PDB file of C-alpha atoms in Angstrom:
ATOM      1  CA  MET Y   1      -2.649  14.274 -13.679  1.00 55.00           C
ATOM      2  CA  SER Y   2      -1.604  11.275 -11.557  1.00 67.00           C
ATOM      3  CA  LYS Y   3       1.418   9.337 -12.962  1.00 84.00           C
ATOM      4  CA  SER Y   4       3.305   6.220 -11.801  1.00 86.00           C
ATOM      5  CA  MET Y   5       6.855   5.366 -10.833  1.00 91.00           C
ATOM      6  CA  SER Y   6       9.116   3.332 -13.193  1.00 91.00           C
ATOM      7  CA  LEU Y   7      10.224  -0.074 -11.611  1.00 91.00           C
ATOM      8  CA  LYS Y   8      13.669   1.530 -10.995  1.00 94.00           C
ATOM      9  CA  GLU Y   9      12.274   4.509  -9.005  1.00 94.00           C
ATOM     10  CA  ALA Y  10       9.903   2.335  -6.997  1.00 94.00           C
ATOM     11  CA  VAL Y  11      12.988  -0.071  -5.990  1.00 94.00           C
ATOM     12  CA  ALA Y  12      14.941   3.249  -5.382  1.00 96.00           C
ATOM     13  CA  VAL Y  13      12.204   4.754  -2.960  1.00 96.00           C
ATOM     14  CA  VAL Y  14      11.491   1.191  -1.105  1.00 95.00           C
ATOM     15  CA  LYS Y  15      15.278   1.035  -0.560  1.00 96.00           C
ATOM     16  CA  ALA Y  16      15.410   4.457   0.885  1.00 97.00           C
ATOM     17  CA  ALA Y  17      12.685   4.061   3.301  1.00 97.00           C
ATOM     18  CA  GLU Y  18      14.297   0.719   4.907  1.00 96.00           C
ATOM     19  CA  GLY Y  19      14.816   1.334   8.544  1.00 95.00           C
ATOM     20  CA  THR Y  20      12.471   4.090   8.856  1.00 97.00           C
ATOM     21  CA  ARG Y  21       8.798   4.290   9.972  1.00 97.00           C
ATOM     22  CA  TRP Y  22       7.751   4.613   6.281  1.00 98.00           C
ATOM     23  CA  TYR Y  23       9.102   1.390   5.194  1.00 98.00           C
ATOM     24  CA  ALA Y  24       6.236  -0.764   5.528  1.00 98.00           C
ATOM     25  CA  TYR Y  25       3.726   1.607   4.514  1.00 97.00           C
ATOM     26  CA  LEU Y  26       5.604   2.102   1.144  1.00 96.00           C
ATOM     27  CA  VAL Y  27       6.067  -1.657   0.640  1.00 96.00           C
ATOM     28  CA  LEU Y  28       2.274  -2.313   1.450  1.00 94.00           C
ATOM     29  CA  SER Y  29       1.297   0.729  -0.877  1.00 92.00           C
ATOM     30  CA  VAL Y  30       3.296  -0.470  -3.551  1.00 91.00           C
ATOM     31  CA  ALA Y  31       2.913  -4.140  -3.291  1.00 88.00           C
ATOM     32  CA  THR Y  32      -0.922  -4.074  -2.964  1.00 87.00           C
ATOM     33  CA  GLY Y  33      -2.509  -0.914  -4.265  1.00 87.00           C
ATOM     34  CA  ILE Y  34      -4.234  -0.006  -1.057  1.00 88.00           C
ATOM     35  CA  ARG Y  35      -5.792   3.374  -1.222  1.00 86.00           C
ATOM     36  CA  THR Y  36      -4.548   6.136   1.042  1.00 89.00           C
ATOM     37  CA  GLU Y  37      -7.690   6.346   3.020  1.00 88.00           C
ATOM     38  CA  GLU Y  38      -7.542   2.492   3.494  1.00 88.00           C
ATOM     39  CA  ILE Y  39      -4.107   2.151   4.790  1.00 93.00           C
ATOM     40  CA  ARG Y  40      -4.384   4.772   7.359  1.00 93.00           C
ATOM     41  CA  ARG Y  41      -7.389   3.125   9.031  1.00 91.00           C
ATOM     42  CA  LEU Y  42      -5.999  -0.319   8.501  1.00 94.00           C
ATOM     43  CA  GLY Y  43      -6.248  -2.651  11.663  1.00 95.00           C
ATOM     44  CA  TRP Y  44      -3.976  -5.379  12.817  1.00 96.00           C
ATOM     45  CA  ASP Y  45      -6.955  -7.307  13.075  1.00 94.00           C
ATOM     46  CA  ARG Y  46      -7.273  -7.382   9.479  1.00 92.00           C
ATOM     47  CA  ILE Y  47      -3.854  -8.656   8.642  1.00 93.00           C
ATOM     48  CA  GLY Y  48      -2.753 -12.275   9.109  1.00 93.00           C
ATOM     49  CA  ILE Y  49       1.029 -12.448   8.711  1.00 93.00           C
ATOM     50  CA  ASP Y  50       1.961 -15.431  10.826  1.00 91.00           C
ATOM     51  CA  GLY Y  51       0.202 -18.208   9.032  1.00 84.00           C
ATOM     52  CA  GLU Y  52       1.451 -20.279   5.953  1.00 81.00           C
ATOM     53  CA  VAL Y  53      -0.608 -17.868   3.719  1.00 78.00           C
ATOM     54  CA  ALA Y  54      -0.602 -13.981   4.726  1.00 85.00           C
ATOM     55  CA  VAL Y  55      -3.592 -12.310   3.785  1.00 84.00           C
ATOM     56  CA  MET Y  56      -4.955  -8.655   4.162  1.00 85.00           C
ATOM     57  CA  ASP Y  57      -8.564  -7.783   4.428  1.00 83.00           C
ATOM     58  CA  VAL Y  58      -9.321  -4.418   3.113  1.00 78.00           C
ATOM     59  CA  TRP Y  59     -12.688  -2.569   3.843  1.00 71.00           C
ATOM     60  CA  THR Y  60     -14.104   0.165   1.656  1.00 65.00           C
ATOM     61  CA  SER Y  61     -17.228   2.185   1.959  1.00 52.00           C
ATOM     62  CA  VAL Y  62     -19.076   2.229  -1.189  1.00 47.00           C
ATOM     63  CA  ARG Y  63     -21.950   4.658  -2.176  1.00 49.00           C
ATOM     64  CA  GLU Y  64     -25.300   2.939  -3.547  1.00 51.00           C
ATOM     65  CA  ASP Y  65     -26.793   4.361  -6.763  1.00 52.00           C
ATOM     66  CA  GLY Y  66     -25.164   7.995  -6.090  1.00 50.00           C
ATOM     67  CA  GLU Y  67     -27.114   8.210  -2.723  1.00 47.00           C
ATOM     68  CA  THR Y  68     -25.593   9.116   0.649  1.00 44.00           C
ATOM     69  CA  LYS Y  69     -26.377   5.584   2.137  1.00 42.00           C
ATOM     70  CA  THR Y  70     -23.264   3.608   2.002  1.00 46.00           C
ATOM     71  CA  ARG Y  71     -22.236  -0.117   2.085  1.00 47.00           C
ATOM     72  CA  TRP Y  72     -19.019  -1.772   3.154  1.00 52.00           C
ATOM     73  CA  SER Y  73     -17.140  -3.705   0.405  1.00 65.00           C
ATOM     74  CA  ARG Y  74     -14.610  -6.028   1.533  1.00 70.00           C
ATOM     75  CA  ARG Y  75     -11.520  -7.477  -0.609  1.00 73.00           C
ATOM     76  CA  SER Y  76      -8.979 -10.010   0.572  1.00 80.00           C
ATOM     77  CA  LEU Y  77      -5.505  -9.697  -0.691  1.00 80.00           C
ATOM     78  CA  GLU Y  78      -2.666 -12.324  -0.599  1.00 83.00           C
ATOM     79  CA  LEU Y  79       0.558 -10.593   0.672  1.00 88.00           C
ATOM     80  CA  PRO Y  80       3.727 -11.119  -1.149  1.00 88.00           C
ATOM     81  CA  ARG Y  81       6.828 -12.151   1.355  1.00 91.00           C
ATOM     82  CA  ILE Y  82       8.452  -8.636   1.029  1.00 93.00           C
ATOM     83  CA  ALA Y  83       5.238  -7.206   2.411  1.00 93.00           C
ATOM     84  CA  VAL Y  84       5.157  -9.686   5.133  1.00 95.00           C
ATOM     85  CA  ARG Y  85       8.584  -9.148   6.171  1.00 95.00           C
ATOM     86  CA  ALA Y  86       7.993  -5.355   6.298  1.00 97.00           C
ATOM     87  CA  LEU Y  87       4.951  -5.644   8.494  1.00 97.00           C
ATOM     88  CA  ARG Y  88       6.583  -7.847  11.061  1.00 97.00           C
ATOM     89  CA  ALA Y  89       9.432  -5.410  11.303  1.00 97.00           C
ATOM     90  CA  HIS Y  90       6.767  -2.616  11.709  1.00 98.00           C
ATOM     91  CA  ARG Y  91       5.014  -4.568  14.431  1.00 98.00           C
ATOM     92  CA  ALA Y  92       8.152  -4.730  16.412  1.00 98.00           C
ATOM     93  CA  MET Y  93       8.891  -0.973  15.972  1.00 98.00           C
ATOM     94  CA  GLN Y  94       5.321  -0.317  17.223  1.00 98.00           C
ATOM     95  CA  ALA Y  95       5.816  -2.419  20.135  1.00 98.00           C
ATOM     96  CA  ARG Y  96       9.027  -0.152  20.972  1.00 98.00           C
ATOM     97  CA  TRP Y  97       6.789   3.078  20.621  1.00 98.00           C
ATOM     98  CA  ARG Y  98       4.137   1.545  22.940  1.00 98.00           C
ATOM     99  CA  LEU Y  99       6.538   0.772  25.590  1.00 98.00           C
ATOM    100  CA  ALA Y 100       8.522   4.113  25.214  1.00 98.00           C
ATOM    101  CA  ALA Y 101       4.967   5.995  25.437  1.00 98.00           C
ATOM    102  CA  GLY Y 102       3.821   4.282  28.560  1.00 97.00           C
ATOM    103  CA  GLU Y 103       0.462   5.843  29.852  1.00 97.00           C
ATOM    104  CA  ALA Y 104       0.419   8.272  26.872  1.00 98.00           C
ATOM    105  CA  TRP Y 105      -0.151   5.376  24.476  1.00 98.00           C
ATOM    106  CA  GLN Y 106      -3.590   5.350  22.939  1.00 98.00           C
ATOM    107  CA  GLU Y 107      -4.489   1.789  21.731  1.00 97.00           C
ATOM    108  CA  HIS Y 108      -6.544   1.928  18.325  1.00 97.00           C
ATOM    109  CA  GLY Y 109      -5.293  -1.132  16.816  1.00 97.00           C
ATOM    110  CA  LEU Y 110      -3.829   0.678  13.974  1.00 97.00           C
ATOM    111  CA  VAL Y 111      -1.258  -0.832  11.734  1.00 97.00           C
ATOM    112  CA  PHE Y 112       0.162   2.534  10.754  1.00 97.00           C
ATOM    113  CA  SER Y 113      -0.257   4.967  13.709  1.00 97.00           C
ATOM    114  CA  SER Y 114       1.659   7.783  15.442  1.00 97.00           C
ATOM    115  CA  GLN Y 115       4.194   7.122  18.077  1.00 97.00           C
ATOM    116  CA  VAL Y 116       1.443   7.317  20.423  1.00 98.00           C
ATOM    117  CA  GLY Y 117      -0.964   5.106  18.774  1.00 98.00           C
ATOM    118  CA  THR Y 118      -3.236   7.682  17.317  1.00 97.00           C
ATOM    119  CA  GLU Y 119      -4.333   7.723  13.607  1.00 95.00           C
ATOM    120  CA  LEU Y 120      -1.857   9.372  11.047  1.00 95.00           C
ATOM    121  CA  ASP Y 121      -2.787  12.742   9.349  1.00 93.00           C
ATOM    122  CA  ARG Y 122      -2.641  12.691   5.744  1.00 92.00           C
ATOM    123  CA  HIS Y 123      -0.537  15.864   5.617  1.00 93.00           C
ATOM    124  CA  ASN Y 124       1.954  14.371   7.849  1.00 94.00           C
ATOM    125  CA  VAL Y 125       1.883  11.118   5.833  1.00 95.00           C
ATOM    126  CA  LEU Y 126       2.711  13.136   2.638  1.00 94.00           C
ATOM    127  CA  ARG Y 127       5.596  14.801   4.215  1.00 95.00           C
ATOM    128  CA  GLY Y 128       7.210  11.643   5.587  1.00 96.00           C
ATOM    129  CA  LEU Y 129       6.693   9.843   2.250  1.00 96.00           C
ATOM    130  CA  ARG Y 130       8.098  12.951   0.174  1.00 96.00           C
ATOM    131  CA  ARG Y 131      11.294  12.810   2.552  1.00 97.00           C
ATOM    132  CA  VAL Y 132      11.866   9.438   1.505  1.00 97.00           C
ATOM    133  CA  MET Y 133      11.370  10.175  -2.159  1.00 96.00           C
ATOM    134  CA  GLY Y 134      13.797  12.903  -2.094  1.00 96.00           C
ATOM    135  CA  SER Y 135      16.418  10.830  -0.356  1.00 96.00           C
ATOM    136  CA  ALA Y 136      15.823   8.229  -3.244  1.00 96.00           C
ATOM    137  CA  GLY Y 137      16.599  10.922  -5.796  1.00 96.00           C
ATOM    138  CA  LEU Y 138      13.116  12.055  -6.930  1.00 95.00           C
ATOM    139  CA  ASP Y 139      11.688  15.459  -7.286  1.00 94.00           C
ATOM    140  CA  ALA Y 140       9.367  14.856  -4.171  1.00 89.00           C
ATOM    141  CA  ARG Y 141       7.023  17.639  -4.963  1.00 90.00           C
ATOM    142  CA  GLU Y 142       5.811  15.912  -8.059  1.00 91.00           C
ATOM    143  CA  TRP Y 143       4.678  13.049  -6.135  1.00 92.00           C
ATOM    144  CA  THR Y 144       1.515  12.149  -3.913  1.00 90.00           C
ATOM    145  CA  ALA Y 145       0.648   9.114  -1.712  1.00 90.00           C
ATOM    146  CA  ARG Y 146      -2.096   8.110  -4.138  1.00 88.00           C
ATOM    147  CA  GLU Y 147       0.419   7.624  -6.976  1.00 90.00           C
ATOM    148  CA  LEU Y 148       1.758   4.697  -5.308  1.00 91.00           C
ATOM    149  CA  ARG Y 149      -1.578   2.999  -6.299  1.00 86.00           C
ATOM    150  CA  HIS Y 150      -0.880   4.081  -9.749  1.00 86.00           C
ATOM    151  CA  THR Y 151       2.446   2.443  -9.710  1.00 88.00           C
ATOM    152  CA  PHE Y 152       1.106  -0.791  -8.480  1.00 86.00           C
ATOM    153  CA  VAL Y 153      -1.312  -1.035 -11.471  1.00 83.00           C
ATOM    154  CA  SER Y 154       1.423  -0.111 -13.640  1.00 83.00           C
ATOM    155  CA  LEU Y 155       4.089  -2.538 -12.272  1.00 85.00           C
ATOM    156  CA  LEU Y 156       1.616  -5.571 -12.405  1.00 81.00           C
ATOM    157  CA  SER Y 157       0.381  -4.638 -15.774  1.00 80.00           C
ATOM    158  CA  ASP Y 158       4.003  -4.428 -17.122  1.00 79.00           C
ATOM    159  CA  HIS Y 159       4.589  -7.735 -15.692  1.00 75.00           C
ATOM    160  CA  GLY Y 160       1.801  -9.514 -17.480  1.00 75.00           C
ATOM    161  CA  VAL Y 161      -1.252  -9.568 -14.823  1.00 73.00           C
ATOM    162  CA  GLY Y 162      -4.423  -8.919 -16.636  1.00 63.00           C
ATOM    163  CA  ILE Y 163      -6.980  -6.255 -16.083  1.00 71.00           C
ATOM    164  CA  GLU Y 164      -9.734  -8.488 -14.740  1.00 70.00           C
ATOM    165  CA  GLU Y 165      -7.214  -9.471 -11.845  1.00 69.00           C
ATOM    166  CA  ILE Y 166      -5.830  -5.874 -11.189  1.00 73.00           C
ATOM    167  CA  SER Y 167      -9.604  -4.872 -11.284  1.00 73.00           C
ATOM    168  CA  LEU Y 168     -10.305  -7.209  -8.238  1.00 70.00           C
ATOM    169  CA  LEU Y 169      -7.210  -6.103  -6.441  1.00 69.00           C
ATOM    170  CA  VAL Y 170      -7.846  -2.404  -6.637  1.00 67.00           C
ATOM    171  CA  GLY Y 171     -11.368  -2.968  -5.430  1.00 63.00           C
ATOM    172  CA  HIS Y 172     -13.248  -1.803  -8.637  1.00 49.00           C
ATOM    173  CA  ASP Y 173     -16.810  -3.268  -9.296  1.00 57.00           C
ATOM    174  CA  GLY Y 174     -15.536  -4.011 -13.075  1.00 47.00           C
ATOM    175  CA  THR Y 175     -12.947  -3.468 -15.478  1.00 47.00           C
ATOM    176  CA  ASP Y 176     -14.556  -0.335 -16.982  1.00 45.00           C
ATOM    177  CA  THR Y 177     -13.426   1.500 -13.901  1.00 44.00           C
ATOM    178  CA  THR Y 178      -9.914   0.179 -13.931  1.00 46.00           C
ATOM    179  CA  GLU Y 179      -9.492   1.101 -17.630  1.00 45.00           C
ATOM    180  CA  ARG Y 180     -10.996   4.587 -17.178  1.00 46.00           C
ATOM    181  CA  VAL Y 181      -8.756   5.392 -14.213  1.00 44.00           C
ATOM    182  CA  TYR Y 182      -5.538   3.517 -15.018  1.00 45.00           C
ATOM    183  CA  ARG Y 183      -5.741   3.628 -18.843  1.00 44.00           C
ATOM    184  CA  ARG Y 184      -2.254   5.077 -19.208  1.00 48.00           C
ATOM    185  CA  GLN Y 185      -0.749   2.200 -16.919  1.00 46.00           C
ATOM    186  CA  LEU Y 186      -2.267  -0.871 -18.260  1.00 44.00           C
ATOM    187  CA  ARG Y 187      -0.852  -3.438 -20.626  1.00 44.00           C
ATOM    188  CA  PRO Y 188      -2.128  -6.545 -22.156  1.00 40.00           C
ATOM    189  CA  VAL Y 189      -1.706 -10.128 -20.793  1.00 39.00           C
ATOM    190  CA  ARG Y 190      -1.972 -11.863 -17.371  1.00 40.00           C
ATOM    191  CA  CYS Y 191      -0.244 -13.818 -14.581  1.00 44.00           C
ATOM    192  CA  SER Y 192      -0.725 -14.175 -10.730  1.00 58.00           C
ATOM    193  CA  ALA Y 193      -0.275 -11.010  -8.805  1.00 68.00           C
ATOM    194  CA  ALA Y 194       1.319 -11.925  -5.239  1.00 69.00           C
ATOM    195  CA  GLU Y 195       4.010 -13.815  -7.037  1.00 70.00           C
ATOM    196  CA  ALA Y 196       4.410 -11.171  -9.632  1.00 74.00           C
ATOM    197  CA  MET Y 197       4.824  -8.600  -7.184  1.00 74.00           C
ATOM    198  CA  GLU Y 198       7.234 -10.598  -5.268  1.00 76.00           C
ATOM    199  CA  GLU Y 199       9.246 -10.905  -8.519  1.00 74.00           C
ATOM    200  CA  ILE Y 200       8.898  -7.321  -9.515  1.00 76.00           C
ATOM    201  CA  LEU Y 201      10.255  -5.978  -6.006  1.00 78.00           C
ATOM    202  CA  LYS Y 202      13.109  -8.585  -5.577  1.00 75.00           C
ATOM    203  CA  GLU Y 203      15.664  -5.885  -6.385  1.00 66.00           C
ATOM    204  CA  ALA Y 204      14.484  -4.162  -3.193  1.00 68.00           C
ATOM    205  CA  ARG Y 205      15.538  -7.012  -1.034  1.00 65.00           C
ATOM    206  CA  THR Y 206      19.278  -6.787  -2.180  1.00 58.00           C
TER     207      THR Y 206
END
């Protein structure tokens, strides 16, 4: 059964990742609740981090009426400042990879890529994240990448963000799905999500 990290655990993991290639991945996962399959194919063209308001567009394939036919659903998420700073640092790191790779670099426009520009393998992602979690003092074998999304829901709910807003942020069609999947993480009440997450993760900046 999936679980979520406590605030103390989440902050420890984010701090342990600082300076590594996984820092921005972890910050974005915990701060936005993006799905593992969404973050691996996320492109730089879907992120605006240089304007006054930082926004990320997330596209998800959605099955219609249980059929094989799918449609694409988009949700736009305002990014907290900690995520913006992490993404800017990651963009600079990726530019260094591109320079070092030279002709071996394969440009796919991915935010999170290998050091030659290709899409990340989910098993490699899990190994990398578990190394960071182990460094943070967690039993890495107990955690998967998908539980970063559960952590996002739990942290926001504990901070007073309501289920209606959380449902929109995680890309559900309605609150019924959110309640069913994340019933263990949800608490009552409400406030704004981007500012809430900035406040929640403030300890990770110190």
